[in-house]
Short mmCIF file of C-alpha atoms in Angstrom, two decimals:
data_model
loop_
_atom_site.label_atom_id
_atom_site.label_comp_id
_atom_site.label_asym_id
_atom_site.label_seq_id
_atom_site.Cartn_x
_atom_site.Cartn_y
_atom_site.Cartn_z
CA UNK A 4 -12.04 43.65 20.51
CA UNK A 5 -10.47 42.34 17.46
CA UNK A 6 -12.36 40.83 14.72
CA UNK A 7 -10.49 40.59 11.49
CA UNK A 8 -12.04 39.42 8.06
CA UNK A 9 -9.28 38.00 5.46
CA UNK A 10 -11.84 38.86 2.54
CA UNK A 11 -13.45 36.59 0.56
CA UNK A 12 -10.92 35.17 -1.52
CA UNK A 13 -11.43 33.88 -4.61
CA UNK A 14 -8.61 31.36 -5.58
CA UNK A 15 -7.77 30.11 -9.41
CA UNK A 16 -6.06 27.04 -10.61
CA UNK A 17 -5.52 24.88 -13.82
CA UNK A 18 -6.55 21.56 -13.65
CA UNK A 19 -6.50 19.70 -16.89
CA UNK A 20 -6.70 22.51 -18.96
CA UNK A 21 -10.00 23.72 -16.98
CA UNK A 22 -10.20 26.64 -14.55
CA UNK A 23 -11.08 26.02 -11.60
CA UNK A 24 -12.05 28.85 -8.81
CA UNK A 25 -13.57 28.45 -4.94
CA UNK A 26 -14.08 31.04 -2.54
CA UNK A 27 -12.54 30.78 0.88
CA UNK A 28 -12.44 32.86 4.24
CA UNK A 29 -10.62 33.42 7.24
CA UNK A 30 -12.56 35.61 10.05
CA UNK A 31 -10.59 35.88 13.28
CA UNK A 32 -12.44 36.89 16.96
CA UNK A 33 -9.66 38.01 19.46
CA UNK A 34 -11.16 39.95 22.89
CA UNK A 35 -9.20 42.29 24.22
CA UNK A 36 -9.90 41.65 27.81
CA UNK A 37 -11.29 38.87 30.10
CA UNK A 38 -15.16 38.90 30.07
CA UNK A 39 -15.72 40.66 26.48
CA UNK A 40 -17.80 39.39 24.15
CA UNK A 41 -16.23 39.66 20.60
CA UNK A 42 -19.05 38.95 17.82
CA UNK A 43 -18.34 37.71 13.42
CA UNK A 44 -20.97 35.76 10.77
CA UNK A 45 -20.11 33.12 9.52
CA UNK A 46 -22.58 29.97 7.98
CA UNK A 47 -21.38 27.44 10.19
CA UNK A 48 -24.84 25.38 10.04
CA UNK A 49 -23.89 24.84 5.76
CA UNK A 50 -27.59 26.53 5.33
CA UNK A 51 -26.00 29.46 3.00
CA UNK A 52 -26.93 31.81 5.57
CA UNK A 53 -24.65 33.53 7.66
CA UNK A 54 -25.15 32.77 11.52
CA UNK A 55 -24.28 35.11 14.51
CA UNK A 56 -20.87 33.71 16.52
CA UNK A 57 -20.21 35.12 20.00
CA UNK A 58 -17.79 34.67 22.15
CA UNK A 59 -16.10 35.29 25.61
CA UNK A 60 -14.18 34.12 28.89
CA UNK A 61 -14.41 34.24 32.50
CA UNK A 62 -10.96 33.93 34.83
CA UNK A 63 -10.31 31.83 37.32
CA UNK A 64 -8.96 32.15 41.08
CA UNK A 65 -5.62 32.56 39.22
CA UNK A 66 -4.62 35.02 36.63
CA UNK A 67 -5.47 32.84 33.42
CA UNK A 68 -8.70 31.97 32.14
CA UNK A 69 -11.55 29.34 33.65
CA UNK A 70 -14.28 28.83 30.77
CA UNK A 71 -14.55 29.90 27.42
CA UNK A 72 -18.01 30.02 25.99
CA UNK A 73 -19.09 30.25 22.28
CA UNK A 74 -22.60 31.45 21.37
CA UNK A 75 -24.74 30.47 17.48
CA UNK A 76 -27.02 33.01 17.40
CA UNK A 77 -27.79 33.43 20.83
CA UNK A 78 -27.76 30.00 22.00
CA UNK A 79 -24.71 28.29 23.43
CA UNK A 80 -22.94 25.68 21.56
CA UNK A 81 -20.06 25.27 23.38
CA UNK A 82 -18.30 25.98 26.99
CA UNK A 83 -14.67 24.97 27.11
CA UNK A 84 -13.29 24.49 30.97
CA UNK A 85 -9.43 25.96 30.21
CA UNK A 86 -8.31 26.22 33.75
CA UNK A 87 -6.00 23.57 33.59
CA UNK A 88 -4.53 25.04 29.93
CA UNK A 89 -2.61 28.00 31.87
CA UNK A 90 -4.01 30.34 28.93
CA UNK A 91 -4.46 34.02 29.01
CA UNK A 92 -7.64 34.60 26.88
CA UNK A 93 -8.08 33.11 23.21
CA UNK A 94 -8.49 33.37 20.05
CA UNK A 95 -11.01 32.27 17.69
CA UNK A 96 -10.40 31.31 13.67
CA UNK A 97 -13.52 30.60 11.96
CA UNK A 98 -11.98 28.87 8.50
CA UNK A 99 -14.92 28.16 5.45
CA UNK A 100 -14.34 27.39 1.62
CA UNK A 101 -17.38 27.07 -0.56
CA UNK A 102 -16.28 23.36 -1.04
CA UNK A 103 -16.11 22.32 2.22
CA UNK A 104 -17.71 22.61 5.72
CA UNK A 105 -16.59 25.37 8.08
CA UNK A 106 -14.40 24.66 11.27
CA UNK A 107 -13.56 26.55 14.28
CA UNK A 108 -10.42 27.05 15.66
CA UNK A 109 -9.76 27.96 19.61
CA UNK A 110 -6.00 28.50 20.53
CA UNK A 111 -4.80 30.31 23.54
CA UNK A 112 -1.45 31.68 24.78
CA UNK A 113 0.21 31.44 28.34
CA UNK A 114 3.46 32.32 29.66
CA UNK A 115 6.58 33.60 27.35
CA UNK A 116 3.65 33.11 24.31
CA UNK A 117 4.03 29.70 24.41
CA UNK A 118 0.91 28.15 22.57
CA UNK A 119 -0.84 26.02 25.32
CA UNK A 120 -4.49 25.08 23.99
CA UNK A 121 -4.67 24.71 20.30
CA UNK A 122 -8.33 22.49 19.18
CA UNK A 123 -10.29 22.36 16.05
CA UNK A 124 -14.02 22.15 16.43
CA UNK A 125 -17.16 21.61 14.08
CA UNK A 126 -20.70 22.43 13.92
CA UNK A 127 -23.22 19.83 14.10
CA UNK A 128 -26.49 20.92 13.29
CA UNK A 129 -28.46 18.06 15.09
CA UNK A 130 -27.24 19.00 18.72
CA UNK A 131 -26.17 22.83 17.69
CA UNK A 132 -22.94 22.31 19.58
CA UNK A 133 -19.24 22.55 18.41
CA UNK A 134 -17.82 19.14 18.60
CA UNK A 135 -14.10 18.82 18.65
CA UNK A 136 -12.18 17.23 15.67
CA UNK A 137 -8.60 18.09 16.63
CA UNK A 138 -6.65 18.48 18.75
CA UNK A 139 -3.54 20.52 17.80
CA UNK A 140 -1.43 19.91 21.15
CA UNK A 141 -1.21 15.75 19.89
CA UNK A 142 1.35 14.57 17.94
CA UNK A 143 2.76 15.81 14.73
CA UNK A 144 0.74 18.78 15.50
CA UNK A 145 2.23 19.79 18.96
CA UNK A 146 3.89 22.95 17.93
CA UNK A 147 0.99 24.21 15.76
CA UNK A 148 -0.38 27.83 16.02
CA UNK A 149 -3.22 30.03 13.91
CA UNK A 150 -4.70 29.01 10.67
CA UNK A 151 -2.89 31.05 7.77
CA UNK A 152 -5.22 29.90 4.73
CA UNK A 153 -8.20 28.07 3.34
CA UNK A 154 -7.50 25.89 0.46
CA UNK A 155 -9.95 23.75 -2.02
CA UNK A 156 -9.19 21.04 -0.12
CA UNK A 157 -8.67 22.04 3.34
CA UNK A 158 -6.99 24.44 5.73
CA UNK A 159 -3.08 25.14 6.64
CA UNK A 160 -1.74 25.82 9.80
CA UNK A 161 1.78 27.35 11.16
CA UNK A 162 4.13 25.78 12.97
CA UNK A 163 7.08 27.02 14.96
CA UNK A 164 9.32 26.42 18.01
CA UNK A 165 13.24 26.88 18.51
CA UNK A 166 15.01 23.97 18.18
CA UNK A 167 18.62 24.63 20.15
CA UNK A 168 20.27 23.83 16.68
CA UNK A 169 18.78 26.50 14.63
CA UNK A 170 16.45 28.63 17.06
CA UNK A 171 12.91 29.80 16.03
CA UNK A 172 11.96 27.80 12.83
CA UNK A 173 8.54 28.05 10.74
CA UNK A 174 6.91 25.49 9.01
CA UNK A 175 3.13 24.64 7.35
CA UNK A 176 1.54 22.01 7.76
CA UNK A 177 -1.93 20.74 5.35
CA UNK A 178 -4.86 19.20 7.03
CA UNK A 179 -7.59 18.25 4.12
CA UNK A 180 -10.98 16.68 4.75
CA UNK A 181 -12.18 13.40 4.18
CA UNK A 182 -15.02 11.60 4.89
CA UNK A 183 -16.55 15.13 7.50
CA UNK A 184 -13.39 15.49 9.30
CA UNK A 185 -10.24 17.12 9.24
CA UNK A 186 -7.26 15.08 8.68
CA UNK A 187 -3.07 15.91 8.58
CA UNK A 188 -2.03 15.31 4.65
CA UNK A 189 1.45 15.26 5.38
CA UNK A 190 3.79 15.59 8.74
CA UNK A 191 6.34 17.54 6.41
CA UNK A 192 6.10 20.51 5.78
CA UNK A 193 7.93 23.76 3.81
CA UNK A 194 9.86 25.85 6.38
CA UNK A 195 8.13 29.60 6.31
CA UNK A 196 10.94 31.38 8.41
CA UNK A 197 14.44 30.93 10.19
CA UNK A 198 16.17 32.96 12.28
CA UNK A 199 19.46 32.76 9.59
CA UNK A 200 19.50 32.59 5.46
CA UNK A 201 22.00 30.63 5.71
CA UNK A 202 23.16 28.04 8.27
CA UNK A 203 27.51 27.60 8.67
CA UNK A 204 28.25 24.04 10.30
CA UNK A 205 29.73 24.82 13.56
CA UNK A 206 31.19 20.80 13.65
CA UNK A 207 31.22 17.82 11.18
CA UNK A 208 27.42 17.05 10.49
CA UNK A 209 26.39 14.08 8.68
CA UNK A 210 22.98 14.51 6.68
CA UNK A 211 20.85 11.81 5.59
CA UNK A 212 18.30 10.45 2.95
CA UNK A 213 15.43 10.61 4.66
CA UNK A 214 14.02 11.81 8.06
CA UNK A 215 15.13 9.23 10.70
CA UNK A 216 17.26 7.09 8.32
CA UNK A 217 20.08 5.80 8.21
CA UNK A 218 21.51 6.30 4.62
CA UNK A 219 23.71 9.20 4.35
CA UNK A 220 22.99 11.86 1.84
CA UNK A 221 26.34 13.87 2.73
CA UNK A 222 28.68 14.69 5.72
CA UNK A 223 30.03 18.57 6.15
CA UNK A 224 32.76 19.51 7.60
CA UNK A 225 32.85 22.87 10.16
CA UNK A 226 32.35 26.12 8.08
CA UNK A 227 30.26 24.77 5.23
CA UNK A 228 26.94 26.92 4.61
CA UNK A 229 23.57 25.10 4.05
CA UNK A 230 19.73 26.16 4.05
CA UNK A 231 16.66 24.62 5.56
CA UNK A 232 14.10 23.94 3.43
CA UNK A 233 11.39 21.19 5.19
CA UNK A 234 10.46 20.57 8.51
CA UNK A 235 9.09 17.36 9.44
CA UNK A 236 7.52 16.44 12.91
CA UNK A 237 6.92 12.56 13.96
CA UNK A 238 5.32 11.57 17.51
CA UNK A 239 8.62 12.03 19.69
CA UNK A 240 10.98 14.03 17.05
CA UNK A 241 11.98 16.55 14.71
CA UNK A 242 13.57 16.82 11.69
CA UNK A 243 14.81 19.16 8.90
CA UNK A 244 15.58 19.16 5.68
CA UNK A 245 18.89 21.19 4.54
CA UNK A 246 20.30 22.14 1.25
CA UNK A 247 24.08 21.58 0.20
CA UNK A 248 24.42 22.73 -3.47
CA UNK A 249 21.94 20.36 -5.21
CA UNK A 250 22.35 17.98 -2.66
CA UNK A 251 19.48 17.81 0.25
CA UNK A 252 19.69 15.83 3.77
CA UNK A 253 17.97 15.45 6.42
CA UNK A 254 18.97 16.44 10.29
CA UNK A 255 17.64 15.63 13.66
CA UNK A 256 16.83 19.05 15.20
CA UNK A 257 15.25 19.50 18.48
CA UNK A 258 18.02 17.45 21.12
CA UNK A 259 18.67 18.47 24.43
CA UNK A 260 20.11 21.63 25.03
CA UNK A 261 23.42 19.68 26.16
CA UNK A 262 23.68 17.77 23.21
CA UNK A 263 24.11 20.99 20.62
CA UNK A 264 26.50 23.06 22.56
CA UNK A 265 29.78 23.00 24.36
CA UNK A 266 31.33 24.69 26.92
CA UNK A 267 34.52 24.96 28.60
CA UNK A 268 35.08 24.95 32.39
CA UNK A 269 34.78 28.85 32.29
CA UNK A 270 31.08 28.57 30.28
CA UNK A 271 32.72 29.96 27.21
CA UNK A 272 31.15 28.53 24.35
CA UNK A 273 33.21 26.11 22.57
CA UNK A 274 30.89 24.75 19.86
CA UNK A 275 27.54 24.46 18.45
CA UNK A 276 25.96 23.01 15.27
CA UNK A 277 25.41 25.86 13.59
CA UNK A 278 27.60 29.09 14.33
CA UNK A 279 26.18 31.97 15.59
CA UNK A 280 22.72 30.27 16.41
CA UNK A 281 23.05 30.69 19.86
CA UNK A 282 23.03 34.37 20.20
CA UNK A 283 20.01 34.13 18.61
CA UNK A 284 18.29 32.34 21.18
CA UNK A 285 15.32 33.39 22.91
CA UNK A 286 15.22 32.75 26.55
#
């Protein structure tokens, strides 16, 4: 059983010459095995007193998980039918600044670690059941994984997958509340982690103003070294931001596998966007 307590963490700011401080924390629930109960406290009710959270899964006929079934002090508030998610187990992030209501977070894993399930959830006191505000697997969201911080406002959450252009690529993305719910702030967001520093243009790539434009911002010739710097997700696509110098451009990441590399008749690789990417591959 893993349940992990990010401190309470007191963040500081400046806003108009004032200080300004809120307390925020991250408590994680992670069983080890199907059928264990992993337990936290956390005020999810808003009374200022901590309640008792329990949770645990049953399997199904197959090898990944049937139900998942969360517990407020002894009474259940919510049973989640996953069989159709293809998830082994879950995890649990229970996210709460002293500004702002807490929300649950249920994500679960399935084959190669592939993110399957990811929902938001929260507490209403009337029925004492979760009710679900997000759902992570929708939209700009669809690559979204854990919670990684509470802020004044609201929560962020990581993103990754591995576009064939540029492999496994991190981003954040900000949800903030408004009006009782959670809401995206922004589908762009700054890019946490590449598998390269530095990107070297494989081909000529033109780079434009904006995401999905069609003003350039600069074309590259092969061998010319850049560095990603925002990723930014809309319903059907993907795009990221790249640095040149002081220039910055925007690229179309996430084609079909065909579309970013070459081969010759042998399956030697002739060319790719960015050189050396594809050794990095996963898969």
């Amino acid at each position: 059983m893993k349940v992990l307590i990010m401190g309470l963490i007191v963040m500081m700011g400046i806003l108009f010459g004032k200080t300004r401080t809120f307390a925020a924390e991250l408590t994680t629930m992670t069983p080890e095995r199907v059928g264990q109960q992993v337990t936290a406290q956390a005020d999810v009710d808003g009374d200022g007193v901590p309640n008792t959270i329990t949770a645990y899964c049953t399997a199904g006929e197959n090898v990944y998980t049937k139900n998942i079934y969360v517990k407020v002090d002894g009474k259940q508030a919510l049973k989640l039918d996953v069989s159709q998610e293809g998830i082994y187990g879950f995890n649990i992030v229970l996210a709460k600044s002293d500004s702002n209501p807490q929300c649950m977070q249920i994500y679960g894993q399935g084959d190669n670690d592939c993110i399957n399930m990811n929902r938001i959830y929260k507490y209403d006191s009337a029925t004492k059941t979760f009710q679900e505000m997000l759902n992570l697997k929708e939209g700009e969201g669809r690559y979204s994984a854990g919670i990684t911080k509470v802020t004044s406002t609201g929560i962020i959450v990581g993103n990754s997958v591995q576009p064939p252009e540029i492999g496994w690529t991190g981003w954040n993305l900000e949800y903030v509340w408004q009006d009782g719910k959670l809401k995206l702030a922004s589908n762009e967001g700054t890019i946490t982690h590449t598998v390269m520093k530095t990107f070297r243009t494989d081909r000529k790539l033109t780079f434009y103003k904006t995401a999905g434009g069609k003003k350039v911002a600069f074309t590259l010739k092969k061998g010319k070294k850049v560095r990603a710097k925002k990723g930014k997700m809309t319903k059907t696509k993907m795009y990221v931001q790249f640095q040149y110098g002081k220039k910055k451009g925007w690229l179309r990441v996430n084609r079909e596998y065909d579309e970013v590399y070459k081969f010759d008749k042998n399956y030697n690789l002739k060319q790719e966007y960015f050189k050396n990417v594809y050794k990095c591959l996963a898969g």
